[in-house]
């Protein structure tokens, strides 16, 4: 088995050779092993061409073995689970994996868009800003559609994601980011002190570079040490290890991380999320994120077969795969010795070691000799052969002689860049260190963060272990634990010397800095020539670093090239700001369960189940679901139903759940004073047992809310608010009594959800109430007139509150019982009302009834209206101060030309009105200059038999009887309406009183 | 941000509603219109430390006065607004 | 027009010369001792102001002083949307003027800013929202602005990927402005800067204003990191930092600085054609020409100068995205950033004189600044040149707060974080 894995080494690696897995790439079947990534499995099968680049559609292979991969992006899985732009280097192989290449047509090997390479001389950075301007109309019609189709890489599934995601929060003393030698040491030091530790590792396995490099610790293979360290951490209950977890952002007080729970499986197990978002709250954090190797910039450095040296070692040592048969190593640092050694040990012929430094170290010389590799000191790769896969290179030696070398693998290393991204998420700027040729973490780190190991520029294993131990102990100490430094294991000597080589001169072909976005050294030079010299301009003009790899392999090279061209040092040139996320994060994970019907919470009224039994149609009112109307068999449409409901209330009796209106309990000796200050009208003289309608303003003088407040006792009120403003008004009252007037002895609390409240409205309502209230309570008009309130018992001992209020203009009551009795109360009311023809009615009929009565509601209380606009100006007390009074006097708010609430009826009574129509004088042109207001609410009035509306119109009260145009072009409406009183039914209020 | 509510302990800022500058003083009822317009509309809007009002909407419903740096989001103190108000708007001993 | 004009001819010619002949898009001059106008802020608005001062009013002795690099403010950190679908008469003519200027921008400044009118659609989810959008659409039509009210079926035809069948707040329809769309944001700054530079305007980068010198009630110049620069008139166009700079002249503004986050996903093949705003959550989205979905939501909600936001809003935005387009789950967020907004007390901007003579204010753009760029520059240039407001910016006065003539589109009052 696995015979087709021709590049799989005979031994070595931590893949499970007993677990053979089948997968396909571009429809062709291959095999690999558990423990492979898609990238290592492809390499094992000799597949080197994996993708096409963004702009030129250049053939691309696998550059790296980690999250920094710019080239090997594939569409993984299929159907609804299709994941575009997935890095093959991060995709753990599973049985049946299907991957296809992206951004090519018709095939990866023969891509017609490859013609873009011919136009490369034109397609320089920013060329599109200079052309495609003529003719103007062609942009959307011709140029842009072509560009849009060509751009983008993979295809999104487009259909609903079948997997689910979850979010959770965890707290700890020390968060360690990265589980390489530094992170493991830090975690060990912290847990040994007793600190609660969370250890996050992006990889599936812990160990970091130790998984990929053949190192010795304490005289034994380093992986033994890793195994023991992990075992100790796993055995510590206060340590949570999160593998496959990327810490992507440092936010205020919390780190964001995403755990790929099931991405290594074909589909998640039942009830298992695909991914999980972690919000990690940690007292201290140790960043041990390691470093990322830089490529070298030379002509055709993007050919499949050119690979980062560290990745070459990963494929050999971790995956047991030879990324080639004949290798050339091209580097500017001592780290290359390890690469030569590992290639040699794996049986890969090392043709040459090209060391850009004129005087490589002794270690380098010895290693080249040992591996039988020609050493080109001070040399450079100046040409690359092989379009779809590397066939050879040309090396120019220090003396300028050229050497053609056959090879199928070119391992490159330009040095290592500390993974400092998270250190600058709070705005700190990384600092250039010339000696280490690297950007180091900024001085101002996010609060609580320490950085250790390669992430801080300490590249040797010994330094990493020591720094990790120190950082872990310090973090635990800062978090309040007694700590001591753990003993440091012994390591071999190593050299990490590097001398920057930012660009190979005199080579041929395009030299890429940012592979994925096809940004070459010539583009950087062009940006410099055109004045885009700020590093942010460079990024934005050339798109350097803006691809899905976020510039992990390209930023430093780009900065260095710009510095070189501008004749200033790298420190002054600076780097672009690193922002979250460190690595791209699935939107599903950030959303968690909040999608579909669970997007937001659903609040149900106490009578919801009962209403459902009655066949109610429900409507969203904020988070509430309210019964909108109750259709009956045979009714043609909603209008017929609503008309019947409203008519029944006017003629008999109906009930409606009004629980959603805000209810605020106000208690204390100064309760009346508080009301006096927040409402525009007077409250002190309201007797116990009575209720009153009130209006409150914002401080800017506009209406905030309205509602009825009842006085249950001298020092006890219950206020009702509109449904939408319930929380806002509660917050406002707290503001008033805690902040503005703390001297008042009063407390307020929202009791909206504690009480179920039902309106019982209609001429027969009293008859129903008589059957509901317990014996001894008198609901006669004499004893309980309009605007009365009382605490009582109903239905045989259930505590209740009864209010004689009316939104409909009919005799009506609102009865409140503890929420748990709401359902029963609705049923009892229906029973009691059956002889009187009682029906349930919904929010639509409620709206019809209130429009007939000219009451303002949400559409009129829209935050843009004054009390005067709503015809409530006379309620504003002149005898007292109240919230919003001062600003309500401003000229703009008392302007007599402000539109005022009026009623409207169609001249042609058969015509339908629409809210949102604007009012224009009949003969006027349809322009803004003649805009006089708009229709706020409409209803079909069962009482009048035609449509009626409320609306705001300039000088309304002076224009009674005038006919204007209600213009509604977005719905094709243009009808004549007459301005009338906003009270359409029973203007004298006779029916209210019964 | 994480806010140390004096009543509820440390909670995520998403539980709180922001109101704004806590150094503003509501003018007297008979103050000049300009004083009212300044109070309602003008703000120092400092880049640096600011005393500001927050409301623990998803918690104890307390109004709080916080001192916070608008450049770094660092929080220096959290005090019940009622205590601040009773102390005349200044620091609470 | 100037000699190094951009065209397909120049692009081809340079291709043959290895791109060696392009000139710098702007000079890097030393500041002169005195200018007729100094504009504080080299963002979109400041640069547009400079261009229109030069091209419309013949005023070229102008400096734009910028503390960072040109376009480093909100013109470089927004979601690139342009539209004029406003509700109130104080705003509509202004934003419509802006949209008209966008429509001719590229020919005007000889720079392809990729103005792309693929339509802006605001979704509604209830009868009340529908009527509110009808009111808005009708108001737009009264101002001669294009607006169409679509029903659910029409929205579904345009955007089949949305959640129509399992939504918490089902989509009922939308208000479409076909002429709305997107513009390549950085290119706007660069194009205006290049055009203004060619007319002689000095663009002075890395030059932070540290003080405004006021003599006898009149602003006479700005102190900068590169010395004092005298000016006959000073225009502030530094939204995000308006309060800080105005304070240098002793002014307090009706503005709070807040952070607004924006997001971009990995690039994908075309999925979202126009701009869509979700009416039941904080989410709006478009797709850039490079293929990334560009989206955003609500401001973080507290005063901030930090240019970065926090995770709760990131999650809130992602939730809105998934509620609207449940297929986004496997798409990845690539980058996020935060911009500091001038949140004004009524949610609308200010272009006006100030109580300090010679000092002019362009501020309070909330999150509407990018779409306003051309009209803002046009009207600010008009004000600076003629000392009187441009017709379409008459309502954007500084004294409207005291007089009560506020322009409060959302009706939430003097609470900037709710606008």
Coordinates of C-alpha atoms in Angstrom, one line a residue, chain A residues 54 57 77 80-87 103 120-124 126-136 139-140 144 147-163 165 167 248 250-257 263 274 277-279 425-427 517 526 528-534 536-537 539-543 545-550 579-581 583-592 594-603 619-625 628 698 700 702 728 844 859 862-864 887 890-893 895 898 912 914-918 920 925-929 931 934-936 938 967-971, chain C residues 5-12 14-16 18-26 28 69-73 75-77 87-89 103 106-107 109-118 125-128 130-144 147-150 160-170 172 175 182 184-187 190 205 261 265-274 278 280-282 286-293 295 302 306-312 314-316 318-323 325-338 400-406 408-414 418:
Chain A
X54 CA -3.7 35.9 -8.1
X57 CA -1.8 33.1 -12.8
X77 CA -14.3 19.7 0.6
X80 CA -22.2 23.2 1.2
X81 CA -18.9 22.5 3.0
X82 CA -16.7 23.9 0.4
X83 CA -13.9 26.0 1.9
X84 CA -12.1 28.3 -0.5
X85 CA -8.5 29.5 0.0
X86 CA -7.6 26.7 2.4
X87 CA -3.9 26.4 3.1
X103 CA -8.1 30.3 -9.9
X120 CA 2.9 41.5 -17.1
X121 CA 4.8 44.6 -18.4
X122 CA 1.5 46.4 -18.4
X123 CA 0.0 45.0 -15.3
X124 CA 2.5 46.7 -12.9
X126 CA -1.4 50.3 -9.6
X127 CA -1.8 50.2 -13.4
X128 CA -5.6 50.2 -13.0
X129 CA -5.5 53.6 -11.4
X130 CA -4.2 55.0 -14.6
X131 CA -6.5 53.6 -17.1
X132 CA -10.0 52.1 -17.7
X133 CA -11.4 55.6 -17.3
X134 CA -12.8 56.0 -20.8
X135 CA -15.6 56.0 -21.6
X136 CA -16.9 56.5 -18.1
X139 CA -16.3 50.8 -15.9
X140 CA -19.4 49.0 -14.5
X144 CA -15.1 45.9 -13.8
X147 CA -11.8 42.3 -13.3
X148 CA -14.3 40.9 -10.8
X149 CA -14.5 37.6 -12.5
X150 CA -10.8 37.3 -12.8
X151 CA -10.2 38.4 -9.1
X152 CA -10.9 36.4 -6.0
X153 CA -9.3 33.0 -5.6
X154 CA -11.7 30.2 -4.5
X155 CA -15.4 30.0 -4.7
X156 CA -17.6 30.3 -1.6
X157 CA -20.2 27.6 -1.2
X158 CA -23.0 30.1 -1.3
X159 CA -25.4 27.8 0.4
X160 CA -26.1 27.5 4.1
X161 CA -23.2 26.1 6.1
X162 CA -24.4 22.7 7.5
X163 CA -22.0 22.7 10.4
X165 CA -20.1 26.6 15.8
X167 CA -18.4 30.2 21.6
X248 CA -5.9 35.5 16.5
X250 CA -5.5 40.7 21.5
X251 CA -8.5 42.7 22.6
X252 CA -9.0 44.8 25.7
X253 CA -9.1 42.3 28.5
X254 CA -9.6 39.2 26.4
X255 CA -7.8 37.2 23.8
X256 CA -9.7 35.8 20.9
X257 CA -8.8 32.3 19.8
X263 CA -11.6 20.4 10.7
X274 CA -16.8 22.4 13.5
X277 CA -14.5 30.6 19.4
X278 CA -12.6 31.1 22.7
X279 CA -12.6 34.3 24.6
X425 CA -2.5 44.5 18.3
X426 CA -2.7 47.4 20.8
X427 CA -1.0 49.8 18.5
X517 CA -0.6 39.0 -4.7
X526 CA 7.7 51.5 -9.0
X528 CA 9.1 54.2 -4.6
X529 CA 9.5 56.0 -8.0
X530 CA 5.9 57.3 -7.9
X531 CA 6.2 58.6 -4.3
X532 CA 4.4 55.8 -2.5
X533 CA 7.3 55.6 0.0
X534 CA 5.5 55.4 3.3
X536 CA 1.5 52.1 4.4
X537 CA 1.4 53.6 0.9
X539 CA 1.2 48.2 1.0
X540 CA -1.9 50.0 -0.3
X541 CA -0.5 50.8 -3.7
X542 CA 1.1 47.5 -4.5
X543 CA -1.2 45.3 -2.3
X545 CA 1.0 41.9 2.4
X546 CA -2.8 42.1 1.8
X547 CA -3.4 38.6 0.6
X548 CA -4.7 35.7 2.7
X549 CA -1.3 35.0 4.2
X550 CA -1.3 38.6 5.4
X579 CA -4.1 44.0 13.1
X580 CA -6.3 41.1 14.1
X581 CA -6.8 38.4 13.1
X583 CA -4.7 34.1 10.9
X584 CA -7.9 34.2 8.9
X585 CA -10.9 33.1 11.1
X586 CA -14.1 31.5 9.8
X587 CA -17.0 33.9 10.2
X588 CA -19.1 30.9 11.4
X589 CA -16.9 30.6 14.5
X590 CA -17.3 34.3 15.2
X591 CA -21.0 34.0 14.9
X592 CA -21.4 30.8 16.9
X594 CA -26.4 33.2 16.5
X595 CA -27.8 32.4 13.1
X596 CA -31.1 31.5 11.6
X597 CA -33.9 31.6 14.1
X598 CA -31.3 31.8 16.9
X599 CA -29.8 35.0 15.6
X600 CA -31.3 36.9 18.5
X601 CA -33.3 35.8 21.6
X602 CA -37.0 35.3 21.2
X603 CA -39.2 36.7 23.9
X619 CA -45.1 39.2 14.4
X620 CA -41.6 40.3 15.6
X621 CA -41.8 43.4 17.9
X622 CA -38.2 43.9 18.9
X623 CA -37.3 40.5 20.4
X624 CA -40.9 39.8 21.3
X625 CA -43.2 37.7 19.2
X628 CA -50.5 39.9 15.0
X698 CA -35.4 63.6 26.1
X700 CA -33.0 67.7 23.8
X702 CA -38.0 65.7 21.7
X728 CA -34.6 52.8 27.5
X844 CA -52.9 44.8 13.8
X859 CA -44.5 55.6 14.0
X862 CA -39.9 58.4 16.2
X863 CA -37.5 60.5 18.1
X864 CA -37.9 63.4 15.6
X887 CA -34.3 72.6 25.2
X890 CA -35.4 76.3 21.1
X891 CA -36.5 78.1 18.0
X892 CA -36.2 75.0 15.9
X893 CA -38.6 73.1 18.2
X895 CA -41.3 76.8 14.9
X898 CA -43.2 72.2 12.0
X912 CA -55.9 52.8 -0.1
X914 CA -49.9 54.1 2.5
X915 CA -47.7 55.1 5.4
X916 CA -44.5 56.8 4.1
X917 CA -46.3 58.8 1.4
X918 CA -45.3 62.5 1.4
X920 CA -47.6 67.9 -1.5
X925 CA -44.4 70.4 -8.7
X926 CA -43.2 67.2 -7.1
X927 CA -40.0 68.5 -5.6
X928 CA -38.5 68.8 -2.2
X929 CA -39.4 72.5 -2.0
X931 CA -42.7 68.7 0.7
X934 CA -45.6 62.5 5.4
X935 CA -48.1 59.9 6.4
X936 CA -47.0 58.1 9.6
X938 CA -52.6 54.0 8.1
X967 CA -47.3 61.0 -3.1
X968 CA -45.8 57.6 -2.9
X969 CA -43.7 57.1 -6.0
X970 CA -41.7 54.2 -4.7
X971 CA -45.0 52.2 -4.6
Chain C
X5 CA -1.5 62.5 -17.9
X6 CA -2.7 59.0 -17.3
X7 CA -4.3 57.1 -20.2
X8 CA -4.1 53.8 -21.9
X9 CA -1.5 55.4 -24.1
X10 CA 0.8 56.4 -21.2
X11 CA 0.3 53.0 -19.6
X12 CA 1.3 51.2 -22.8
X14 CA 5.5 52.9 -19.9
X15 CA 5.0 49.2 -20.2
X16 CA 7.5 49.3 -23.1
X18 CA 9.8 49.0 -18.0
X19 CA 7.7 51.5 -16.0
X20 CA 10.8 53.6 -15.6
X21 CA 9.3 56.9 -16.7
X22 CA 6.5 57.5 -14.2
X23 CA 6.9 60.6 -12.1
X24 CA 6.1 60.9 -8.4
X25 CA 2.4 61.4 -7.9
X26 CA 3.1 64.3 -5.6
X28 CA 7.5 66.4 -1.2
X69 CA 1.0 60.0 5.4
X70 CA -1.6 61.2 2.9
X71 CA -4.8 59.3 3.2
X72 CA -3.8 57.8 6.6
X73 CA -7.1 58.7 8.2
X75 CA -10.3 57.6 3.8
X76 CA -7.9 54.7 4.1
X77 CA -10.0 52.8 6.7
X87 CA -34.0 60.9 4.8
X88 CA -33.8 64.5 5.8
X89 CA -33.8 67.6 3.7
X103 CA -19.9 60.1 -11.1
X106 CA -12.2 60.1 -12.6
X107 CA -12.4 62.3 -15.7
X109 CA -8.9 64.3 -11.6
X110 CA -7.5 61.9 -14.3
X111 CA -7.3 59.0 -11.8
X112 CA -9.3 55.8 -11.8
X113 CA -10.8 55.5 -8.4
X114 CA -13.1 52.7 -9.6
X115 CA -16.4 54.4 -8.9
X116 CA -18.7 51.5 -9.3
X117 CA -22.4 52.0 -9.1
X118 CA -23.7 48.5 -8.5
X125 CA -38.0 43.1 7.9
X126 CA -41.3 44.6 9.2
X127 CA -44.2 46.7 8.0
X128 CA -42.9 49.6 10.1
X130 CA -41.0 49.2 5.1
X131 CA -43.0 52.3 5.7
X132 CA -40.0 54.1 7.1
X133 CA -38.0 53.2 4.0
X134 CA -40.9 54.3 1.8
X135 CA -40.9 57.7 3.6
X136 CA -37.1 57.8 2.9
X137 CA -37.4 56.7 -0.7
X138 CA -40.1 59.2 -1.4
X139 CA -38.1 61.9 0.2
X140 CA -35.2 61.0 -2.1
X141 CA -37.4 61.1 -5.2
X142 CA -38.6 64.5 -4.2
X143 CA -35.0 65.6 -4.3
X144 CA -34.5 64.0 -7.7
X147 CA -34.9 55.1 -5.1
X148 CA -36.8 51.9 -5.6
X149 CA -38.8 49.9 -3.1
X150 CA -38.4 46.2 -3.7
X160 CA -30.5 34.4 -3.9
X161 CA -27.9 33.5 -1.1
X162 CA -29.7 35.4 1.7
X163 CA -31.7 33.6 4.4
X164 CA -35.3 33.9 3.4
X165 CA -36.8 30.8 4.9
X166 CA -35.4 30.3 8.3
X167 CA -34.6 33.8 9.5
X168 CA -35.4 35.3 12.9
X169 CA -36.4 38.5 11.2
X170 CA -37.5 37.5 7.7
X172 CA -39.6 41.5 3.5
X175 CA -35.0 50.1 -0.5
X182 CA -18.4 51.6 -4.0
X184 CA -11.6 52.3 -4.3
X185 CA -10.9 54.3 -1.2
X186 CA -7.2 54.9 -1.2
X187 CA -7.3 55.9 -4.8
X190 CA -4.1 59.7 -4.1
X205 CA 3.3 64.9 5.1
X261 CA -14.5 48.7 13.0
X265 CA -12.7 38.5 4.2
X266 CA -10.4 36.4 2.1
X267 CA -10.9 36.9 -1.7
X268 CA -13.5 34.8 -3.4
X269 CA -15.1 34.7 -6.8
X270 CA -18.1 37.1 -7.2
X271 CA -20.8 36.5 -4.6
X272 CA -22.3 39.8 -3.6
X273 CA -22.9 42.2 -6.5
X274 CA -23.9 45.5 -4.8
X278 CA -29.2 44.1 6.9
X280 CA -32.4 43.4 11.6
X281 CA -28.8 43.6 12.8
X282 CA -25.6 45.5 12.5
X286 CA -20.1 44.6 -0.4
X287 CA -17.5 42.8 -2.4
X288 CA -14.4 44.5 -3.6
X289 CA -13.0 44.1 -7.1
X290 CA -10.2 42.0 -5.5
X291 CA -12.8 39.6 -4.3
X292 CA -12.9 40.2 -0.5
X293 CA -16.2 40.8 1.2
X295 CA -18.3 44.5 5.8
X302 CA -17.5 54.4 23.8
X306 CA -7.4 54.0 19.8
X307 CA -8.0 53.0 16.1
X308 CA -9.0 49.5 17.2
X309 CA -12.1 47.9 18.4
X310 CA -13.1 44.9 20.5
X311 CA -14.3 41.4 20.2
X312 CA -18.0 41.9 21.1
X314 CA -16.6 41.6 15.9
X315 CA -18.9 38.9 17.0
X316 CA -22.0 41.0 16.6
X318 CA -20.3 38.2 12.3
X319 CA -23.7 37.2 13.7
X320 CA -25.4 39.7 11.5
X321 CA -23.5 38.3 8.5
X322 CA -24.4 34.8 9.3
X323 CA -28.0 35.7 9.9
X325 CA -26.0 34.9 4.6
X326 CA -25.7 31.5 6.3
X327 CA -23.3 30.5 3.6
X328 CA -20.6 32.8 5.0
X329 CA -19.7 30.3 7.8
X330 CA -16.7 28.8 6.0
X331 CA -15.5 32.1 4.7
X332 CA -12.7 33.6 6.7
X333 CA -12.2 37.0 8.2
X334 CA -8.9 38.3 6.8
X335 CA -8.4 41.7 8.3
X336 CA -10.2 44.1 10.6
X337 CA -9.4 47.6 11.5
X338 CA -10.8 50.5 13.4
X400 CA -27.9 74.3 14.7
X401 CA -27.6 72.6 18.0
X402 CA -28.3 75.7 20.0
X403 CA -31.1 76.7 17.7
X404 CA -32.7 73.3 17.5
X405 CA -32.4 72.8 13.8
X406 CA -30.7 69.5 14.2
X408 CA -31.2 63.8 13.4
X409 CA -31.7 61.0 10.8
X410 CA -32.2 58.3 13.4
X411 CA -34.1 60.3 15.9
X412 CA -32.0 59.3 18.9
X413 CA -31.1 62.7 20.2
X414 CA -27.9 64.0 21.6
X418 CA -26.6 55.8 19.1

